[in-house]
mmCIF file of C-alpha atoms in Angstrom:
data_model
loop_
_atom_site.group_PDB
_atom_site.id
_atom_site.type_symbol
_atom_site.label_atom_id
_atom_site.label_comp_id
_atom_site.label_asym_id
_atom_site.label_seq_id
_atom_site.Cartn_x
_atom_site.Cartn_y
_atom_site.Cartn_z
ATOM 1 C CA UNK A 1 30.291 34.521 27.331
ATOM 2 C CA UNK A 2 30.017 35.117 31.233
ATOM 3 C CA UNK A 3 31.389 32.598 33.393
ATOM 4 C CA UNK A 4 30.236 32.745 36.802
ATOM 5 C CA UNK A 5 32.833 33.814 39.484
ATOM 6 C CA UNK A 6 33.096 36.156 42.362
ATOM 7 C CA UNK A 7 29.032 36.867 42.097
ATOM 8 C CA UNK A 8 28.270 33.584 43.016
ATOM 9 C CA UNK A 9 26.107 33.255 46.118
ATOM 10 C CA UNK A 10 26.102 30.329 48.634
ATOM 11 C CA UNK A 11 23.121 27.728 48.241
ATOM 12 C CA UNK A 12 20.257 29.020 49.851
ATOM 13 C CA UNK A 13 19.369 26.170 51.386
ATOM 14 C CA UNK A 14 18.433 23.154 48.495
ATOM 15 C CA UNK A 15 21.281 21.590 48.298
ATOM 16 C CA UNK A 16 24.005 21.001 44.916
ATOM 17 C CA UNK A 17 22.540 18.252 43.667
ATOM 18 C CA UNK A 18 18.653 18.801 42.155
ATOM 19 C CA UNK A 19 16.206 16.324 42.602
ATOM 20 C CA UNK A 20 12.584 15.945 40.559
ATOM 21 C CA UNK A 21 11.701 18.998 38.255
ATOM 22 C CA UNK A 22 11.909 21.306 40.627
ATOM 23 C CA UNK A 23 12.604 22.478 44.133
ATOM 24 C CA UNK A 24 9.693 25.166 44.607
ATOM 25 C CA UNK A 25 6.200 25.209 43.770
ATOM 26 C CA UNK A 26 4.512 27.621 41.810
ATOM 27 C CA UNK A 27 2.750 28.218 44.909
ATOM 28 C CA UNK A 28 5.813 29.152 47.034
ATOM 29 C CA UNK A 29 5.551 25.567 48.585
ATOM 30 C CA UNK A 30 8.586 23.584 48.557
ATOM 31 C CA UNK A 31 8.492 20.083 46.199
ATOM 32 C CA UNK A 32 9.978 17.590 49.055
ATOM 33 C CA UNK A 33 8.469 15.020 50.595
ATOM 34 C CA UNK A 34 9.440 14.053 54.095
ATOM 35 C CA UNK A 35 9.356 10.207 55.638
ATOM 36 C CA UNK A 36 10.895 8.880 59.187
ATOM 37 C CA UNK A 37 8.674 10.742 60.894
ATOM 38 C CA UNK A 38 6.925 9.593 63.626
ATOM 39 C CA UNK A 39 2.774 9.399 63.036
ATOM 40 C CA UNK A 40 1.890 10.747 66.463
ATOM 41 C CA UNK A 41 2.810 14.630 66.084
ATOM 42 C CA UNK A 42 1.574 16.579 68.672
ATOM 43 C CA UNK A 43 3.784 19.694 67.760
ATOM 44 C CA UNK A 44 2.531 19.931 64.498
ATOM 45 C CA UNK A 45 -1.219 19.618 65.731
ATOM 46 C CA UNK A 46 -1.112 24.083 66.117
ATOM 47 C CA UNK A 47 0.201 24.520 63.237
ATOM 48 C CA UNK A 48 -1.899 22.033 60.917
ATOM 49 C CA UNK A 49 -4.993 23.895 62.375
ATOM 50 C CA UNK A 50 -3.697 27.193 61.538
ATOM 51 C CA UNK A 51 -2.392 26.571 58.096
ATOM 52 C CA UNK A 52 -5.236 24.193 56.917
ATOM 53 C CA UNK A 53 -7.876 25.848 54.406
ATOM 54 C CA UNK A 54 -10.840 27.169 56.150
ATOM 55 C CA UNK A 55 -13.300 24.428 54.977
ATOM 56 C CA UNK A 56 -11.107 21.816 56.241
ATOM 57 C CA UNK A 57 -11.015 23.543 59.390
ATOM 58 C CA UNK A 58 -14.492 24.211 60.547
ATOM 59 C CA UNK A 59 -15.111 20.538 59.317
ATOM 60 C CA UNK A 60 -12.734 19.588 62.341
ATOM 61 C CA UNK A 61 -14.510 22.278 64.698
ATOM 62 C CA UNK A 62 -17.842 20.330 63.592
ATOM 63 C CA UNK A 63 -16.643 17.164 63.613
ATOM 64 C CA UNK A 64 -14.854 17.650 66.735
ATOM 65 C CA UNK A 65 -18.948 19.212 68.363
ATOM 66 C CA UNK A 66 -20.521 15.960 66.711
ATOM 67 C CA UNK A 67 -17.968 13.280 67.843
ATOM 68 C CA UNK A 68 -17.727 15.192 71.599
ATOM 69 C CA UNK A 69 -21.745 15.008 71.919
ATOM 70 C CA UNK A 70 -21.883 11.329 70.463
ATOM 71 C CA UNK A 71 -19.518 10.287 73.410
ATOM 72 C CA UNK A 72 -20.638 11.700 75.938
ATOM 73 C CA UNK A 73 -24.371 11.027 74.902
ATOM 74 C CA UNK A 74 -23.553 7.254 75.051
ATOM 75 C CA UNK A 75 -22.276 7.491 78.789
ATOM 76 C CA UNK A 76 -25.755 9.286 79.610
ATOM 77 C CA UNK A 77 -27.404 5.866 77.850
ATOM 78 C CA UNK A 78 -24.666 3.751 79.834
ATOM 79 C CA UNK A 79 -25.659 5.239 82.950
ATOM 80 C CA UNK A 80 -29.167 4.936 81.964
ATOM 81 C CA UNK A 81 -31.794 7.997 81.384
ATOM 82 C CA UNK A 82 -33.436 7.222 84.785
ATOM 83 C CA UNK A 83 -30.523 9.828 86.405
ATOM 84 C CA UNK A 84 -31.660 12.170 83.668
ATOM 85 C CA UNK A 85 -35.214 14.516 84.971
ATOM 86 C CA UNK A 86 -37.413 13.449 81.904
ATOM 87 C CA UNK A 87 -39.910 10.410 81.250
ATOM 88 C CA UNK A 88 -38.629 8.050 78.995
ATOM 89 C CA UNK A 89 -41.646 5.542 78.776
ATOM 90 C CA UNK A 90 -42.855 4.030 75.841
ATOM 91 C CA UNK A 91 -39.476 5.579 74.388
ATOM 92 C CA UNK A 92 -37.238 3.138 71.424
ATOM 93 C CA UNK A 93 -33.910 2.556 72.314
ATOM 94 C CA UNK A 94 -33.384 4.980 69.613
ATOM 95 C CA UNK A 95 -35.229 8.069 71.018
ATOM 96 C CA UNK A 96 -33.544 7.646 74.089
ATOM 97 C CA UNK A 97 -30.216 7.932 72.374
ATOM 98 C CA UNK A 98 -31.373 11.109 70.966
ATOM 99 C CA UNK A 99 -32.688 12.342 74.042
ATOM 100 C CA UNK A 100 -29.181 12.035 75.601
ATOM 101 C CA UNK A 101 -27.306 13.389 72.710
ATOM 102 C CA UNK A 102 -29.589 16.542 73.208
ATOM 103 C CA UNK A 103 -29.121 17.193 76.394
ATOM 104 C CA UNK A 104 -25.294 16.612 75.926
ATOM 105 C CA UNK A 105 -25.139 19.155 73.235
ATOM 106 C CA UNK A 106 -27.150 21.624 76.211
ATOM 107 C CA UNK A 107 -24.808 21.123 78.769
ATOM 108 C CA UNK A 108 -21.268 21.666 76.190
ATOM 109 C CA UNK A 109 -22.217 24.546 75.310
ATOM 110 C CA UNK A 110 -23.874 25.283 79.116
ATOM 111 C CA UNK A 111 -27.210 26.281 76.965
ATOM 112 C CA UNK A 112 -29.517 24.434 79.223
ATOM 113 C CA UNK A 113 -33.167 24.629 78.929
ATOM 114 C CA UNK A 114 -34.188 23.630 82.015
ATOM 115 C CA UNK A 115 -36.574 20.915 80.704
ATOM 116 C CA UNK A 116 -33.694 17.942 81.147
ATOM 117 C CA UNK A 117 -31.523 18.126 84.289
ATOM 118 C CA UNK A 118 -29.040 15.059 85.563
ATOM 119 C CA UNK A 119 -29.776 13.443 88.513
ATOM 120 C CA UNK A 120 -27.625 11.712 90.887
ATOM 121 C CA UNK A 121 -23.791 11.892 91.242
ATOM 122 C CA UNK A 122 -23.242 9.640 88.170
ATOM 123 C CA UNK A 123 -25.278 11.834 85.686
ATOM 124 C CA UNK A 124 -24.228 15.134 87.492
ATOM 125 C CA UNK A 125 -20.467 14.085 87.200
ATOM 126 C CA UNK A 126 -20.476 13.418 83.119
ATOM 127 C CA UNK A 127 -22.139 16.319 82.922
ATOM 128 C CA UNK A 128 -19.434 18.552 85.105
ATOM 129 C CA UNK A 129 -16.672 16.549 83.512
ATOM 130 C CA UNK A 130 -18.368 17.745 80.116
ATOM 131 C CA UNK A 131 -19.452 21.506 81.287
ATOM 132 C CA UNK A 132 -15.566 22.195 81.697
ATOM 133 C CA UNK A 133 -14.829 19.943 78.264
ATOM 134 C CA UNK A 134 -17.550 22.339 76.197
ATOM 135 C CA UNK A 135 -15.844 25.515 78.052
ATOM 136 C CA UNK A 136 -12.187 24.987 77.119
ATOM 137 C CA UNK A 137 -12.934 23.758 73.964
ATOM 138 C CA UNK A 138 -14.994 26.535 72.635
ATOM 139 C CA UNK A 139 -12.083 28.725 73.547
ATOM 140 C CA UNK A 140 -10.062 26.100 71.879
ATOM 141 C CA UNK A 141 -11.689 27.127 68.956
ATOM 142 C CA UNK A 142 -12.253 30.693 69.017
ATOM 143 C CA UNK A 143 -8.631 31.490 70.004
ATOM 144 C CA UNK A 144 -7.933 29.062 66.723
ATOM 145 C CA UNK A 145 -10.212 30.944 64.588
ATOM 146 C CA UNK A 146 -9.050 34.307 65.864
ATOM 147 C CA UNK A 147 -5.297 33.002 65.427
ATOM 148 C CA UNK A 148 -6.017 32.512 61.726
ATOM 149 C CA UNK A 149 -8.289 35.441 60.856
ATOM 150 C CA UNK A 150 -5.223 37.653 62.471
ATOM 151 C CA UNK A 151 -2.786 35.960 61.125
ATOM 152 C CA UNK A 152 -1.393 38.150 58.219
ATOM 153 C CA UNK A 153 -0.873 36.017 54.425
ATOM 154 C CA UNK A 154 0.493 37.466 51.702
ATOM 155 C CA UNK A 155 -1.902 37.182 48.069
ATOM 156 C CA UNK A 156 0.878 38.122 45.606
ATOM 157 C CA UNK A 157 -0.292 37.199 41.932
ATOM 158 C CA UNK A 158 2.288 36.381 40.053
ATOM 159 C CA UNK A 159 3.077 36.003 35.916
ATOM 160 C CA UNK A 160 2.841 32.187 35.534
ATOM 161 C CA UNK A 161 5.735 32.817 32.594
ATOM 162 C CA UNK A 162 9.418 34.920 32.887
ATOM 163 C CA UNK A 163 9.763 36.482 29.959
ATOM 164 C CA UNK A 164 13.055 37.588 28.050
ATOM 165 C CA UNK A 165 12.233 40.936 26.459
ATOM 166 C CA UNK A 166 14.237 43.975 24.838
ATOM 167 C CA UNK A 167 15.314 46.287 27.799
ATOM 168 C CA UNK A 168 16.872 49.705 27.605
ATOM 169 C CA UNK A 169 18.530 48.815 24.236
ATOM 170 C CA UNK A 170 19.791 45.631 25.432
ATOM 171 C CA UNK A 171 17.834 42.468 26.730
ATOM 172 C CA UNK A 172 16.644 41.413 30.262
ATOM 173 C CA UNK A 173 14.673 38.676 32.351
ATOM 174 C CA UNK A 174 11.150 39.732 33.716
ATOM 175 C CA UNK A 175 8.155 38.786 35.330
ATOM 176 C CA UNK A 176 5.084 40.692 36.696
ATOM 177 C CA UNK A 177 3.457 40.905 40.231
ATOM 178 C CA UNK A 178 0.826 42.660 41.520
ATOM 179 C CA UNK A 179 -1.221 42.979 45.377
ATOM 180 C CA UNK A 180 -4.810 41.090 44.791
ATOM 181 C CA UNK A 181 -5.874 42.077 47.997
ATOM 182 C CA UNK A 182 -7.326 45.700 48.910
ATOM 183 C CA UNK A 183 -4.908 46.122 51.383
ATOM 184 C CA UNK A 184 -1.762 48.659 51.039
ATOM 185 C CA UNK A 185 1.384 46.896 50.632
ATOM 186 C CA UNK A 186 5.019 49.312 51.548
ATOM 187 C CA UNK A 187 8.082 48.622 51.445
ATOM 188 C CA UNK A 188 8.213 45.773 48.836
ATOM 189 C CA UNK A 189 11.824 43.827 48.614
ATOM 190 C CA UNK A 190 12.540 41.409 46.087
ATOM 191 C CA UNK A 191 15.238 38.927 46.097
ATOM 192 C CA UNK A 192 15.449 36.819 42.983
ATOM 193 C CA UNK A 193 18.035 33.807 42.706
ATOM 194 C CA UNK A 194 18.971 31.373 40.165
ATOM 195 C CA UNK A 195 20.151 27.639 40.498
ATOM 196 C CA UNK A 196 21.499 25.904 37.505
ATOM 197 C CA UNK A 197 23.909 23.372 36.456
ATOM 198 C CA UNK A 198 26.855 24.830 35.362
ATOM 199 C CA UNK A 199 27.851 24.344 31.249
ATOM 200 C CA UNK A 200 31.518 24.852 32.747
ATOM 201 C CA UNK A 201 32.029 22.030 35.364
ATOM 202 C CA UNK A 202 28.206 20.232 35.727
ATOM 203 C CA UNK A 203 27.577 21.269 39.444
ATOM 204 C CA UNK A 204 24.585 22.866 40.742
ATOM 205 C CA UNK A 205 25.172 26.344 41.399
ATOM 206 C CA UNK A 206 23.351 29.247 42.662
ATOM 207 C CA UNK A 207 23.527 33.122 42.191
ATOM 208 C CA UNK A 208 21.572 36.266 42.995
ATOM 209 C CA UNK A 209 20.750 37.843 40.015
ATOM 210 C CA UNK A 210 20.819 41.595 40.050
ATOM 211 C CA UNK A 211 17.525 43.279 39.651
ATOM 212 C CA UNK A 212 16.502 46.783 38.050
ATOM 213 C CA UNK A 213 15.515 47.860 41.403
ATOM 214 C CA UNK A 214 14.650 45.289 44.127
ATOM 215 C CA UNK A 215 13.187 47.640 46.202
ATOM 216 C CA UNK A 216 9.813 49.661 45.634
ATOM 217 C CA UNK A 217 8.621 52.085 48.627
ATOM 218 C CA UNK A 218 4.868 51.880 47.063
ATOM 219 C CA UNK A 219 2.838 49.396 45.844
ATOM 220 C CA UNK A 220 -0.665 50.055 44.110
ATOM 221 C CA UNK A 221 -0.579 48.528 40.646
ATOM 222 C CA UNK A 222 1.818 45.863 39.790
ATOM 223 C CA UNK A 223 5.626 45.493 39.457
ATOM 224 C CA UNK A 224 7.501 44.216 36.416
ATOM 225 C CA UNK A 225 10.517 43.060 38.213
ATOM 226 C CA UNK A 226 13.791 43.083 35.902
ATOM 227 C CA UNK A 227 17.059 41.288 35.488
ATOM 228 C CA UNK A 228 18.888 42.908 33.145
ATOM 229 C CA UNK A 229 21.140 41.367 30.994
ATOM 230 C CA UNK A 230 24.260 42.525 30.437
ATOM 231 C CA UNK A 231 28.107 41.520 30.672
ATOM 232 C CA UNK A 232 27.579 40.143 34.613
ATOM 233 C CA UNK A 233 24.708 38.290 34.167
ATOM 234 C CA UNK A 234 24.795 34.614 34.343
ATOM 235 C CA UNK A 235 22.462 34.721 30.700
ATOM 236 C CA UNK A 236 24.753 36.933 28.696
ATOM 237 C CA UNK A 237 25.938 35.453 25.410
ATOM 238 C CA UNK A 238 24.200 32.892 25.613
ATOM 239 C CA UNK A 239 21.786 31.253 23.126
ATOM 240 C CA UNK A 240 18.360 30.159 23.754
ATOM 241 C CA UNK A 241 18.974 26.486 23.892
ATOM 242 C CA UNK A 242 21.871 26.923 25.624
ATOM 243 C CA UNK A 243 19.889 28.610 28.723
ATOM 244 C CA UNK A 244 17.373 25.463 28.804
ATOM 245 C CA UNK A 245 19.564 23.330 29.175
ATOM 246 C CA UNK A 246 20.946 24.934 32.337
ATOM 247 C CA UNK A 247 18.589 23.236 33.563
ATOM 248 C CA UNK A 248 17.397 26.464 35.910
ATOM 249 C CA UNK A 249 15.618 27.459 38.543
ATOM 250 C CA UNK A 250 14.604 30.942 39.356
ATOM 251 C CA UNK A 251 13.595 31.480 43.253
ATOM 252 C CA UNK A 252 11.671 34.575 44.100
ATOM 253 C CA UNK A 253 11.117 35.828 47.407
ATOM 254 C CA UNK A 254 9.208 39.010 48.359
ATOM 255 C CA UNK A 255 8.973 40.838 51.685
ATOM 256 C CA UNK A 256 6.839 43.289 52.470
ATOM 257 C CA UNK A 257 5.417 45.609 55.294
ATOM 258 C CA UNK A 258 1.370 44.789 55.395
ATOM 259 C CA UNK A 259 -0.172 48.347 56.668
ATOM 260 C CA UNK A 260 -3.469 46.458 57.862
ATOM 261 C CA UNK A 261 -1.889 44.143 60.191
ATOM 262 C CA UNK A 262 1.224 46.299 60.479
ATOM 263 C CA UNK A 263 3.497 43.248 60.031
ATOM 264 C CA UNK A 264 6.183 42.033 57.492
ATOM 265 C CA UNK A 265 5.063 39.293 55.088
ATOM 266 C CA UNK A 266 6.575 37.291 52.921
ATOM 267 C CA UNK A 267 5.593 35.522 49.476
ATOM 268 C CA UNK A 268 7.695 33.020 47.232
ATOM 269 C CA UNK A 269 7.265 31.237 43.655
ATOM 270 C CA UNK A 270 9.789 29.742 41.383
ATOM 271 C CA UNK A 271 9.876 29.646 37.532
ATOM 272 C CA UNK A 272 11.997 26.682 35.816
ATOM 273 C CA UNK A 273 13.279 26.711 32.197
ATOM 274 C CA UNK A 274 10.013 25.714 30.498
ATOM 275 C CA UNK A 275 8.795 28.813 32.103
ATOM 276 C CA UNK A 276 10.835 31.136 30.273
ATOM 277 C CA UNK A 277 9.027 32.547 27.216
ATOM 278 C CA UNK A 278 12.169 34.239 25.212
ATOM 279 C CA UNK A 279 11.437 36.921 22.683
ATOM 280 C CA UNK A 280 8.391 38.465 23.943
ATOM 281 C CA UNK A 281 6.628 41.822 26.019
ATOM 282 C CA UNK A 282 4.071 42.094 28.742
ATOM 283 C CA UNK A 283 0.961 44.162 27.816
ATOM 284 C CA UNK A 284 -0.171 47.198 29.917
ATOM 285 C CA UNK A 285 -2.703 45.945 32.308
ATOM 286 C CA UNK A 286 -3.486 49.869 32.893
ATOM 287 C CA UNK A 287 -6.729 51.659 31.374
ATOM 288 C CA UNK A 288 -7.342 54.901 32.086
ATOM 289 C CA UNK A 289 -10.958 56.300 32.946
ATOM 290 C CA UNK A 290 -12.577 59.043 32.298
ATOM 291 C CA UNK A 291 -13.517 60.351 35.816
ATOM 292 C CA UNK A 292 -9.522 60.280 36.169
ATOM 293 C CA UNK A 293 -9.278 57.171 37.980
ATOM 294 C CA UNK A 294 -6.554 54.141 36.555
ATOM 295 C CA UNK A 295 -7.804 50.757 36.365
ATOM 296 C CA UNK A 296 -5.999 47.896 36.856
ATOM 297 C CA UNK A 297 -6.975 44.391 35.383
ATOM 298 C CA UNK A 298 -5.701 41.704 37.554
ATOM 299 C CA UNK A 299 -7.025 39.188 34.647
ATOM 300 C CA UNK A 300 -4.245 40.355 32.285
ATOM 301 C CA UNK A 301 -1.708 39.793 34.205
ATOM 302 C CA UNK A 302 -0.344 37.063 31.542
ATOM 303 C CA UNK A 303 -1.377 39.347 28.757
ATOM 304 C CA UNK A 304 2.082 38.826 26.247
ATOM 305 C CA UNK A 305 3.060 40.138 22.823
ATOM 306 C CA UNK A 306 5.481 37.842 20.706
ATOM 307 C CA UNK A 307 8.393 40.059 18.993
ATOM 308 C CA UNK A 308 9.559 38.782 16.067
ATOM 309 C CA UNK A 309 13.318 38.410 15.986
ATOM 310 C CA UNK A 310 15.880 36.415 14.605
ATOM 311 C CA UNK A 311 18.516 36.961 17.260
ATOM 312 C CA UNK A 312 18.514 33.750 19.357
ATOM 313 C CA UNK A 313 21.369 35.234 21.514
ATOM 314 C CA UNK A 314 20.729 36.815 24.944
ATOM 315 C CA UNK A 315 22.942 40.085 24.689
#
């Protein structure tokens, strides 16, 4: 049995002592939850808006429209709709309201129909003061929306299971990725690292497990990326239940160059011990056609094949 020694890698950054059932996500997300900080966070406000999905987002751009119109309608009413050019007799409080919230929503967006104009300073100042409010925050918005439709983000579909499978007469620890966008991916790195708690002395300990290849110039169709196992890996020699109760964690992280946006991207997942299927093979997601295409089936990416076996030690 391999003890781990000289291969042993510094903690990438979790810390020795594991905490819940995991430290990453399936979804490359990390599991920690932060408190202390403070509930005002203006530095964050950027990045919330650029991260956040897209329906959450244009709810805030449309919220943001409604609310800004509702305010500024109101100090129209406050000021009263005799500065504004348009006869309000025999009009309910109500329709007067809505008279003042349409001419707000004229003058942010400096539409302006020409049938409602202020009158006065006080009604010609709100509606300066909100002129220059509809201008900056319309390009508020685009530069947000153009910020996240150019921002580049990585849609690497991963195999929700690692399998251990026969490899090159011997065994090894895979899983399968593959691009679901259209886009050409180049340059793919892989870096795959495992945390565990040690059989020999109980701490937490982390090492980079040594791949097949962890580098692929091309990537069109998917990549079954390989550990194998042999007399340096951290699995060799030992028996199923002895490798769940390692309690492990294996951290992926991929880099690659994105040709669209011409920029490096990164994608991350992690697979614990339940999420190691031993004794089994990936099925070809391939077909070929007959006008001499290949087709790839994103759907069977989890396709498996159970092996019957008897050996319950990884050698």
């Amino acid at each position: 049995m391999r003890r781990p020694g000289n291969n042993s890698t510094l903690d990438p950054g979790f810390g020795t002592s594991k905490v819940g059932s995991r430290s990453m996500n399936k979804d490359g997300s990390f599991n920690v939850e932060r408190i202390g900080r403070p509930r005002f966070r203006p530095f964050e406000i950027y990045h919330n808006l650029i991260k956040m999905s897209w329906t959450r987002f244009f709810i805030y751009v449309i919220g943001t429209y409604f609310i800004a119109n509702l305010l500024f309608a109101f100090l129209y009413y406050l000021v009263g709709l005799e500065h504004l050019s348009i006869d309000t007799s025999g009009m309910s409080g109500i329709e007067k309201f809505l008279e003042a919230f349409f001419f707000s929503s004229q003058t942010l967006t400096t539409l302006g129909y020409g049938r409602v104009a202020p009158v006065g300073i006080p009604a010609n100042t709100i509606a300066a003061i909100e002129s220059m409010t509809g201008l900056l925050g319309f390009a508020w918005a685009t530069g947000l929306t153009y910020g996240r439709f150019s921002k580049p983000q990585s849609k690497i579909l991963y195999s929700d299971f690692a399998l251990v499978s026969p490899y090159r007469g011997s065994t090894g620890l895979m899983f399968r990725i593959t691009n679901m966008r259209s886009n050409q991916l180049i340059e793919v790195e892989a870096d795959v690292t495992v945390g565990y708690d040690s059989p020999e002395t109980g701490a937490r300990s982390f090492i980079r497990l040594e791949l097949e290849r962890n580098r692929i110039n091309l990537f069109p169709t998917n990549w079954t990326i390989v550990h194998p196992i042999n007399e340096e890996s951290i699995f060799w020699g030992r028996t199923e239940e002895q490798i769940r109760r390692m309690n492990l964690e294996i951290y992926v992280l991929l880099k690659a160059f994105d040709d669209t946006f011409s920029q490096t991207i990164y994608s991350r997942t992690s697979y614990t011990s339940e999420e190691i299927i031993f004794g089994a093979k990936f099925n070809s997601m391939f077909r070929q056609l007959e006008n001499g295409k290949t087709q790839l089936d994103l759907k069977s990416i989890n396709s498996i094949e159970m092996i019957e076996s008897n050996e319950r030690t990884v050698n």
